[in-house]
Short mmCIF file of C-alpha atoms and ligand atoms in Angstrom, two decimals:
data_model
loop_
_atom_site.label_atom_id
_atom_site.label_comp_id
_atom_site.label_asym_id
_atom_site.label_seq_id
_atom_site.Cartn_x
_atom_site.Cartn_y
_atom_site.Cartn_z
CA MET K 731 135.95 124.29 175.35
CA LYS K 732 134.18 123.18 178.69
CA ILE K 733 133.99 123.57 182.55
CA SER K 734 132.78 120.77 184.11
CA GLY K 735 130.82 119.45 181.25
CA THR K 736 129.81 122.66 180.60
CA HIS K 737 130.40 124.10 177.30
CA TYR K 738 131.98 128.12 177.54
CA ARG K 739 133.04 131.00 175.02
CA SER K 740 134.80 133.53 177.16
CA VAL K 741 132.59 136.49 176.13
CA TRP K 742 129.08 135.69 174.25
CA LEU K 743 125.84 137.95 174.40
CA ALA K 744 122.91 137.59 177.25
CA ASP K 745 119.82 136.18 175.73
CA ASP K 746 118.24 139.89 175.81
CA GLY K 747 120.68 140.73 172.47
CA TYR K 748 122.35 144.15 173.76
CA THR K 749 123.94 142.87 177.28
CA VAL K 750 127.55 141.11 176.96
CA GLU K 751 128.06 138.96 179.11
CA ILE K 752 132.21 137.39 180.31
CA LEU K 753 133.80 135.01 182.24
CA ASP K 754 135.86 137.00 185.13
CA GLN K 755 139.45 135.88 184.87
CA THR K 756 140.37 137.25 188.45
CA LYS K 757 137.91 134.93 190.06
CA LEU K 758 139.69 132.07 187.71
CA PRO K 759 140.49 129.41 188.22
CA PHE K 760 139.25 129.45 191.85
CA GLU K 761 135.15 130.69 190.94
CA VAL K 762 133.35 130.79 187.63
CA GLN K 763 131.46 133.71 187.71
CA ILE K 764 130.27 135.70 184.68
CA ILE K 765 130.30 139.21 184.81
CA GLN K 766 127.03 141.17 182.53
CA LEU K 767 128.84 144.45 181.02
CA ARG K 768 125.89 146.92 179.86
CA THR K 769 127.69 150.05 179.12
CA LEU K 770 130.56 151.61 177.32
CA GLN K 771 132.37 151.81 180.34
CA ASP K 772 131.55 148.31 181.88
CA ALA K 773 133.31 146.80 179.08
CA ALA K 774 136.79 149.28 179.49
CA THR K 775 136.82 148.85 182.81
CA ALA K 776 136.61 144.63 181.92
CA ILE K 777 139.71 144.88 179.41
CA LYS K 778 141.65 147.30 182.05
CA GLU K 779 141.08 145.39 185.48
CA MET K 780 141.75 142.59 183.08
CA TRP K 781 138.65 141.06 183.69
CA VAL K 782 138.95 139.44 180.50
CA ARG K 783 142.74 139.38 178.72
CA GLY K 784 144.88 138.03 176.18
CA ALA K 785 144.96 139.61 172.79
CA PRO K 786 142.26 138.36 170.79
CA LEU K 787 139.69 138.70 173.48
CA ILE K 788 140.85 142.30 174.06
CA GLY K 789 139.66 142.81 170.57
CA ALA K 790 136.51 141.02 170.81
CA VAL K 791 135.20 142.66 173.67
CA ALA K 792 136.20 145.91 172.62
CA ALA K 793 133.91 145.27 169.31
CA TYR K 794 131.15 144.94 171.65
CA GLY K 795 131.95 147.49 173.75
CA MET K 796 131.71 150.75 171.06
CA ALA K 797 128.43 148.02 171.14
CA LEU K 798 127.56 148.43 174.15
CA ALA K 799 127.97 152.41 173.47
CA MET K 800 125.62 153.01 169.98
CA HIS K 801 122.84 151.01 172.72
CA GLN K 802 123.66 153.75 174.89
CA GLU K 803 123.85 156.97 172.35
CA ASN K 804 124.29 156.40 168.54
CA SER K 805 125.82 160.09 168.14
CA ASP K 806 128.97 160.47 165.97
CA GLU K 807 130.61 162.39 169.74
CA ASN K 808 129.49 159.04 170.89
CA LEU K 809 131.30 156.91 168.84
CA ARG K 810 134.52 159.14 168.59
CA GLN K 811 134.70 159.16 172.24
CA ALA K 812 134.08 155.10 172.55
CA TYR K 813 136.52 154.51 170.12
CA ALA K 814 138.96 157.02 172.29
CA ILE K 815 138.10 155.68 175.64
CA LEU K 816 138.74 152.05 174.86
CA VAL K 817 141.72 152.18 172.68
CA LYS K 818 143.84 153.30 175.76
CA THR K 819 142.30 150.69 177.54
CA ARG K 820 145.35 148.60 177.16
CA PRO K 821 148.54 150.24 174.74
CA THR K 822 150.23 146.46 173.82
CA ALA K 823 147.66 144.08 171.81
CA ILE K 824 147.16 145.40 168.70
CA ASN K 825 144.09 142.91 168.35
CA LEU K 826 142.32 145.71 170.22
CA LYS K 827 143.14 148.43 167.70
CA TRP K 828 141.99 145.94 164.91
CA ALA K 829 138.72 145.63 166.06
CA LEU K 830 138.47 148.96 167.18
CA ASP K 831 139.45 150.47 163.53
CA ARG K 832 137.65 147.81 161.70
CA THR K 833 134.00 148.53 163.82
CA TYR K 834 134.80 152.94 163.27
CA GLN K 835 134.94 152.16 159.65
CA VAL K 836 131.59 150.51 159.53
CA LEU K 837 129.95 152.70 161.78
CA GLU K 838 131.25 156.36 161.11
CA ASN K 839 129.80 156.16 157.34
CA SER K 840 126.52 154.58 159.10
CA GLU K 841 122.90 155.76 159.70
CA HIS K 842 122.95 156.49 163.27
CA SER K 843 120.29 154.36 163.33
CA GLN K 844 121.34 151.28 162.00
CA ARG K 845 124.76 152.10 164.32
CA GLU K 846 123.49 150.04 167.39
CA ALA K 847 122.38 146.83 165.45
CA THR K 848 125.54 147.34 162.54
CA ALA K 849 127.80 147.04 165.88
CA TYR K 850 126.61 144.12 167.34
CA ARG K 851 126.62 142.22 164.06
CA ILE K 852 130.00 143.35 163.98
CA ALA K 853 131.66 142.27 167.25
CA ASN K 854 129.57 139.17 166.89
CA GLU K 855 131.00 138.78 163.32
CA ILE K 856 134.67 139.19 165.07
CA ALA K 857 133.70 136.61 168.08
CA ASP K 858 132.55 133.41 165.44
CA GLU K 859 136.02 134.73 163.36
CA ASP K 860 138.29 134.33 166.06
CA VAL K 861 136.94 131.10 167.41
CA GLU K 862 137.01 129.96 163.10
CA LEU K 863 141.16 131.15 163.85
CA CYS K 864 141.94 129.65 165.96
CA ARG K 865 140.39 126.18 164.99
CA LYS K 866 142.52 126.79 161.72
CA ILE K 867 145.93 127.66 163.60
CA GLY K 868 144.88 123.70 165.75
CA GLU K 869 145.28 122.13 162.70
CA HIS K 870 147.82 123.16 161.97
CA GLY K 871 149.64 123.30 165.02
CA LEU K 872 148.95 120.08 165.06
CA GLN K 873 150.49 119.10 162.45
CA MET K 874 153.44 120.43 163.90
CA ILE K 875 152.88 118.07 167.41
CA GLN K 876 152.43 115.17 165.07
CA CYS K 877 155.96 115.95 163.30
CA ILE K 878 157.45 115.85 166.81
CA ALA K 879 155.30 112.97 168.16
CA ALA K 880 156.39 110.95 164.97
CA THR K 881 160.23 111.29 165.65
CA LYS K 882 160.03 109.34 169.39
CA PRO K 883 158.65 106.69 169.79
CA SER K 884 155.38 105.56 170.07
CA ASP K 885 154.92 105.41 173.81
CA GLU K 886 156.90 108.45 174.59
CA THR K 887 154.94 111.65 175.57
CA VAL K 888 155.76 114.73 173.78
CA ASN K 889 156.68 117.79 176.31
CA ILE K 890 155.72 121.37 175.48
CA LEU K 891 156.41 124.00 177.06
CA THR K 892 153.65 126.67 177.34
CA HIS K 893 154.25 130.84 178.56
CA CYS K 894 151.35 132.83 180.34
CA ASN K 895 147.81 132.10 178.32
CA ALA K 896 147.13 131.47 175.50
CA GLY K 897 144.04 128.91 175.55
CA TRP K 898 140.61 129.62 175.30
CA LEU K 899 140.39 132.07 177.84
CA ALA K 900 142.21 134.21 176.21
CA THR K 901 141.19 133.99 172.82
CA VAL K 902 136.88 133.60 172.65
CA ASP K 903 136.76 129.85 171.99
CA TRP K 904 140.20 126.94 171.58
CA GLY K 905 142.78 129.45 171.68
CA THR K 906 146.01 130.21 169.62
CA ALA K 907 148.91 128.37 171.16
CA LEU K 908 146.85 125.88 173.36
CA ALA K 909 144.12 124.82 170.05
CA PRO K 910 146.80 122.49 168.38
CA ILE K 911 147.57 121.19 172.09
CA TYR K 912 143.96 120.32 172.91
CA MET K 913 143.61 119.05 169.62
CA ALA K 914 146.41 116.98 169.96
CA HIS K 915 145.39 115.62 172.88
CA ASP K 916 142.11 114.61 171.04
CA ALA K 917 143.98 112.55 168.97
CA GLY K 918 145.50 110.86 170.62
CA ILE K 919 148.98 111.97 170.96
CA LYS K 920 150.26 111.54 174.50
CA VAL K 921 151.18 115.33 175.40
CA HIS K 922 151.95 117.27 178.47
CA VAL K 923 152.27 120.35 179.01
CA TRP K 924 155.16 122.79 180.88
CA VAL K 925 153.16 125.23 182.45
CA ASP K 926 154.85 128.65 183.57
CA GLU K 927 153.50 130.52 186.54
CA THR K 928 153.96 133.89 184.14
CA ARG K 929 154.92 135.58 187.70
CA PRO K 930 153.39 138.25 188.49
CA ARG K 931 149.65 137.73 187.36
CA ASN K 932 149.99 133.90 187.00
CA GLN K 933 148.08 133.35 183.87
CA GLY K 934 149.98 130.10 183.67
CA GLY K 935 147.15 129.03 186.82
CA LEU K 936 144.56 129.59 183.52
CA THR K 937 146.20 127.81 181.74
CA ALA K 938 145.89 124.80 184.20
CA PHE K 939 142.54 125.06 184.87
CA GLU K 940 142.38 125.07 181.50
CA LEU K 941 144.52 121.83 180.47
CA GLY K 942 142.91 120.02 183.36
CA SER K 943 139.08 120.72 182.48
CA HIS K 944 140.21 119.12 179.19
CA GLY K 945 142.04 116.14 180.39
CA VAL K 946 145.52 117.77 179.23
CA SER K 947 148.35 116.64 180.89
CA HIS K 948 150.06 119.25 183.00
CA THR K 949 152.71 120.13 185.41
CA LEU K 950 153.00 124.08 187.06
CA ILE K 951 156.34 125.55 187.06
CA ALA K 952 158.70 128.51 188.30
CA ASP K 953 158.82 131.01 186.04
CA ASN K 954 162.68 130.44 186.26
CA ALA K 955 162.73 126.23 185.23
CA GLY K 956 162.14 125.86 181.60
CA GLY K 957 166.14 126.62 180.91
CA HIS K 958 167.27 123.90 183.24
CA LEU K 959 164.06 121.91 182.19
CA MET K 960 165.29 122.24 178.12
CA GLN K 961 169.13 121.97 179.08
CA HIS K 962 168.09 118.21 180.55
CA GLY K 963 166.02 117.34 177.47
CA LYS K 964 162.46 117.51 178.76
CA VAL K 965 161.61 120.22 176.46
CA ASP K 966 160.26 119.02 172.93
CA LEU K 967 158.66 121.74 171.80
CA CYS K 968 158.03 126.02 172.92
CA LEU K 969 154.50 126.88 172.64
CA VAL K 970 153.43 130.14 173.57
CA GLY K 971 150.92 133.13 171.47
CA THR K 972 151.24 136.74 171.03
CA ASP K 973 150.22 139.98 171.80
CA ARG K 974 151.67 141.57 168.07
CA THR K 975 153.78 140.39 165.41
CA THR K 976 155.41 143.23 163.63
CA ALA K 977 155.70 142.91 159.67
CA ARG K 978 159.60 141.05 159.79
CA GLY K 979 158.06 138.63 163.00
CA ASP K 980 159.13 139.50 166.19
CA VAL K 981 157.02 138.79 168.59
CA CYS K 982 155.20 140.51 171.36
CA ASN K 983 154.21 138.40 174.30
CA LYS K 984 153.79 138.03 178.25
CA ILE K 985 157.05 139.14 180.39
CA GLY K 986 159.32 136.05 180.32
CA THR K 987 158.91 135.04 176.72
CA TYR K 988 162.14 136.28 175.20
CA LEU K 989 164.09 134.13 177.78
CA LYS K 990 162.01 131.27 176.71
CA ALA K 991 162.95 131.65 173.32
CA LEU K 992 166.75 132.58 173.83
CA ALA K 993 166.97 129.16 176.40
CA ALA K 994 165.23 127.58 173.17
CA LYS K 995 167.93 128.81 170.95
CA ALA K 996 170.94 127.53 173.11
CA ASN K 997 168.94 124.76 173.60
CA GLN K 998 167.52 123.30 169.81
CA VAL K 999 164.33 123.61 170.85
CA PRO K 1000 161.74 124.28 168.35
CA PHE K 1001 160.68 127.34 169.76
CA TYR K 1002 157.11 128.12 168.04
CA VAL K 1003 154.47 131.03 168.23
CA ALA K 1004 150.64 130.80 167.34
CA LEU K 1005 148.85 133.36 166.28
CA PRO K 1006 145.05 134.42 164.14
CA SER K 1007 145.77 137.61 161.82
CA PRO K 1008 144.24 140.42 163.36
CA THR K 1009 147.45 139.85 165.72
CA LEU K 1010 150.05 141.12 163.11
CA ASP K 1011 150.92 144.76 162.71
CA PHE K 1012 152.32 145.23 159.62
CA THR K 1013 152.63 149.02 160.54
CA VAL K 1014 155.94 147.86 163.06
CA TRP K 1015 159.29 146.35 161.63
CA ASP K 1016 161.46 146.11 165.01
CA GLY K 1017 159.85 145.53 167.53
CA VAL K 1018 162.12 146.34 170.20
CA LYS K 1019 162.37 149.52 169.22
CA GLU K 1020 158.62 149.80 168.26
CA ILE K 1021 155.87 148.23 170.09
CA PRO K 1022 155.09 150.25 173.00
CA ILE K 1023 154.98 147.80 176.19
CA GLU K 1024 152.11 148.20 179.17
CA GLN K 1025 153.28 149.02 182.09
CA ARG K 1026 151.16 148.01 185.60
CA SER K 1027 150.15 148.23 188.77
CA GLY K 1028 153.97 147.72 191.28
CA LYS K 1029 150.93 146.08 193.63
CA GLU K 1030 150.81 143.05 191.00
CA GLN K 1031 154.82 142.55 191.87
CA SER K 1032 155.06 142.78 195.69
CA HIS K 1033 151.53 141.11 195.88
CA THR K 1034 150.63 138.01 194.94
CA TYR K 1035 146.84 137.12 194.83
CA GLY K 1036 145.22 134.03 195.97
CA ILE K 1037 143.08 132.09 198.41
CA THR K 1038 142.99 130.60 202.03
CA PRO K 1039 142.16 127.14 202.75
CA GLU K 1040 138.37 129.38 203.88
CA GLY K 1041 137.88 130.26 200.72
CA ILE K 1042 139.12 134.25 201.33
CA ARG K 1043 140.80 135.60 197.70
CA SER K 1044 143.37 138.38 199.44
CA TRP K 1045 146.73 140.13 198.34
CA VAL K 1046 149.70 138.79 200.32
CA ASN K 1047 152.66 141.34 200.51
CA THR K 1048 155.70 139.23 199.41
CA VAL K 1049 158.43 142.16 199.53
CA PRO K 1050 159.37 144.24 201.83
CA PRO K 1051 157.01 147.31 202.32
CA GLY K 1052 157.91 150.54 200.35
CA THR K 1053 159.85 147.72 198.35
CA SER K 1054 160.44 149.76 194.43
CA CYS K 1055 158.72 146.94 191.66
CA GLY K 1056 159.11 147.38 187.99
CA ASN K 1057 155.82 145.33 186.47
CA TYR K 1058 156.34 145.22 182.50
CA ALA K 1059 154.57 143.32 181.34
CA PHE K 1060 155.46 142.36 177.76
CA ASP K 1061 158.88 141.74 176.29
CA VAL K 1062 159.40 141.13 172.21
CA THR K 1063 161.64 138.11 170.76
CA PRO K 1064 163.09 138.79 168.02
CA ALA K 1065 162.70 136.45 164.49
CA GLU K 1066 165.67 135.30 164.44
CA LEU K 1067 165.26 133.25 167.99
CA ILE K 1068 160.97 132.19 166.33
CA THR K 1069 161.37 128.30 164.14
CA GLY K 1070 157.90 129.31 163.07
CA LEU K 1071 154.65 131.19 163.48
CA ILE K 1072 151.34 128.75 163.30
CA THR K 1073 148.78 130.61 161.88
CA GLU K 1074 145.02 130.03 160.54
CA ARG K 1075 147.10 130.08 157.16
CA GLY K 1076 149.84 127.48 157.87
CA ILE K 1077 152.95 127.49 158.54
CA CYS K 1078 155.95 130.54 157.78
CA ASP K 1079 158.94 131.95 158.83
CA ALA K 1080 159.26 134.27 160.99
CA SER K 1081 159.99 136.61 158.08
CA ALA K 1082 158.93 139.14 156.54
CA GLU K 1083 158.87 136.81 153.38
CA GLY K 1084 157.42 133.82 155.95
CA LEU K 1085 154.17 136.63 156.20
CA GLN K 1086 154.32 138.10 152.83
CA THR K 1087 154.68 134.26 151.52
CA LEU K 1088 150.67 133.90 153.80
CA PHE K 1089 149.63 137.27 153.85
CA PRO K 1090 150.03 139.16 150.67
CA ASP K 1091 147.20 140.95 150.80
CA LEU K 1092 147.51 142.19 154.60
CA CYS K 1093 150.99 143.74 154.14
CA GLY K 1094 150.58 146.20 151.47
CA GLN K 1095 153.50 144.34 149.33
CA PRO K 1096 152.49 144.07 145.18
O1 LIG Z 1464 148.15 140.41 180.08
P1 LIG Z 1464 147.98 139.10 179.50
O2 LIG Z 1464 147.02 138.17 180.29
O3 LIG Z 1464 146.42 140.02 178.49
O4 LIG Z 1464 148.30 138.47 178.04
C1 LIG Z 1464 148.29 137.68 177.42
C2 LIG Z 1464 150.06 136.84 177.14
O5 LIG Z 1464 150.80 137.60 176.84
C3 LIG Z 1464 149.12 135.38 175.53
O6 LIG Z 1464 149.91 134.99 175.82
C4 LIG Z 1464 148.01 136.60 173.86
O7 LIG Z 1464 148.00 137.51 174.37
C5 LIG Z 1464 148.62 135.54 173.20
S1 LIG Z 1464 146.62 135.20 173.95
C6 LIG Z 1464 146.36 134.25 172.51
#
């Protein structure tokens, strides 16, 4: 997607063929700053400190992290250590482990001398595949938005509520939840997006930045506003991403998603979740009981990060000093609250049967 007319992916290889470049998402939307990752540790820090974030992008950067590690030293010990360091960077998004497993399984059986080239090849494949998966999600989701638009008078807008950032900055390009929205906008459908601010890290600012760059009409709202808007008929559809989707169709996404799903159910608003297949975890059934929920620093809760009119970026304390803060980064939305899952293979029910129909090859069922 584009920033000021220039096409970017969220991660790419530099011209030297080994340095990995990313957009520092902690600087966005105020500043477009490119960071060079040259070591395994750089990649691990980028994921842990959320210079990059969003489940599919975390997976892609982790794969590049393995490649950087093999560039540094291609021994068995370094391979194992790289995996162990990267897999611990963030616990919830399953794309991280998926990408590391895929890379590790090939590298452990490769000649040492081939490991670096093989790791870069796999990382490039993962990145390119992600773009294609998201493009297909966009096409399937577009059909769903077209159906909703068809139920309204032609001059009326389709109002979509989204939570967190599930756009191109969270993937390699296009995004998951935002891909159908971009395609609907490009197809001439009148869409307007209610963008949840998404405290404490304000990923809604990234979503607003993306939508603004693409010319999509949007309004940033407080996280607590969605229920009110739904009660007043101002939301036609909720559309979010996911960091992990279980075998029975539960989805784990940014904290607050569950409350939106409850409000959507109570107000008969369709609630869709967009995901590429690497976000599926068929080893987990009950998302509430089984998915590890990341807990982050209380400082993200007690402070807010922003920029002054003079252009100085800083954290500002918003609570009494010393207040104990809980910072749960994700929650689980049970399958029964979800209208449908939008995947690269089409749209299915959020259920074991739905997922088995679309992904018989992945779910381990005959
Ligand atoms: O903590 P983050 O910013 O990495 O969380 C991101 C999300 O929750 C996204 O909604 C999710 O990864 C889906 S992105 C395609």
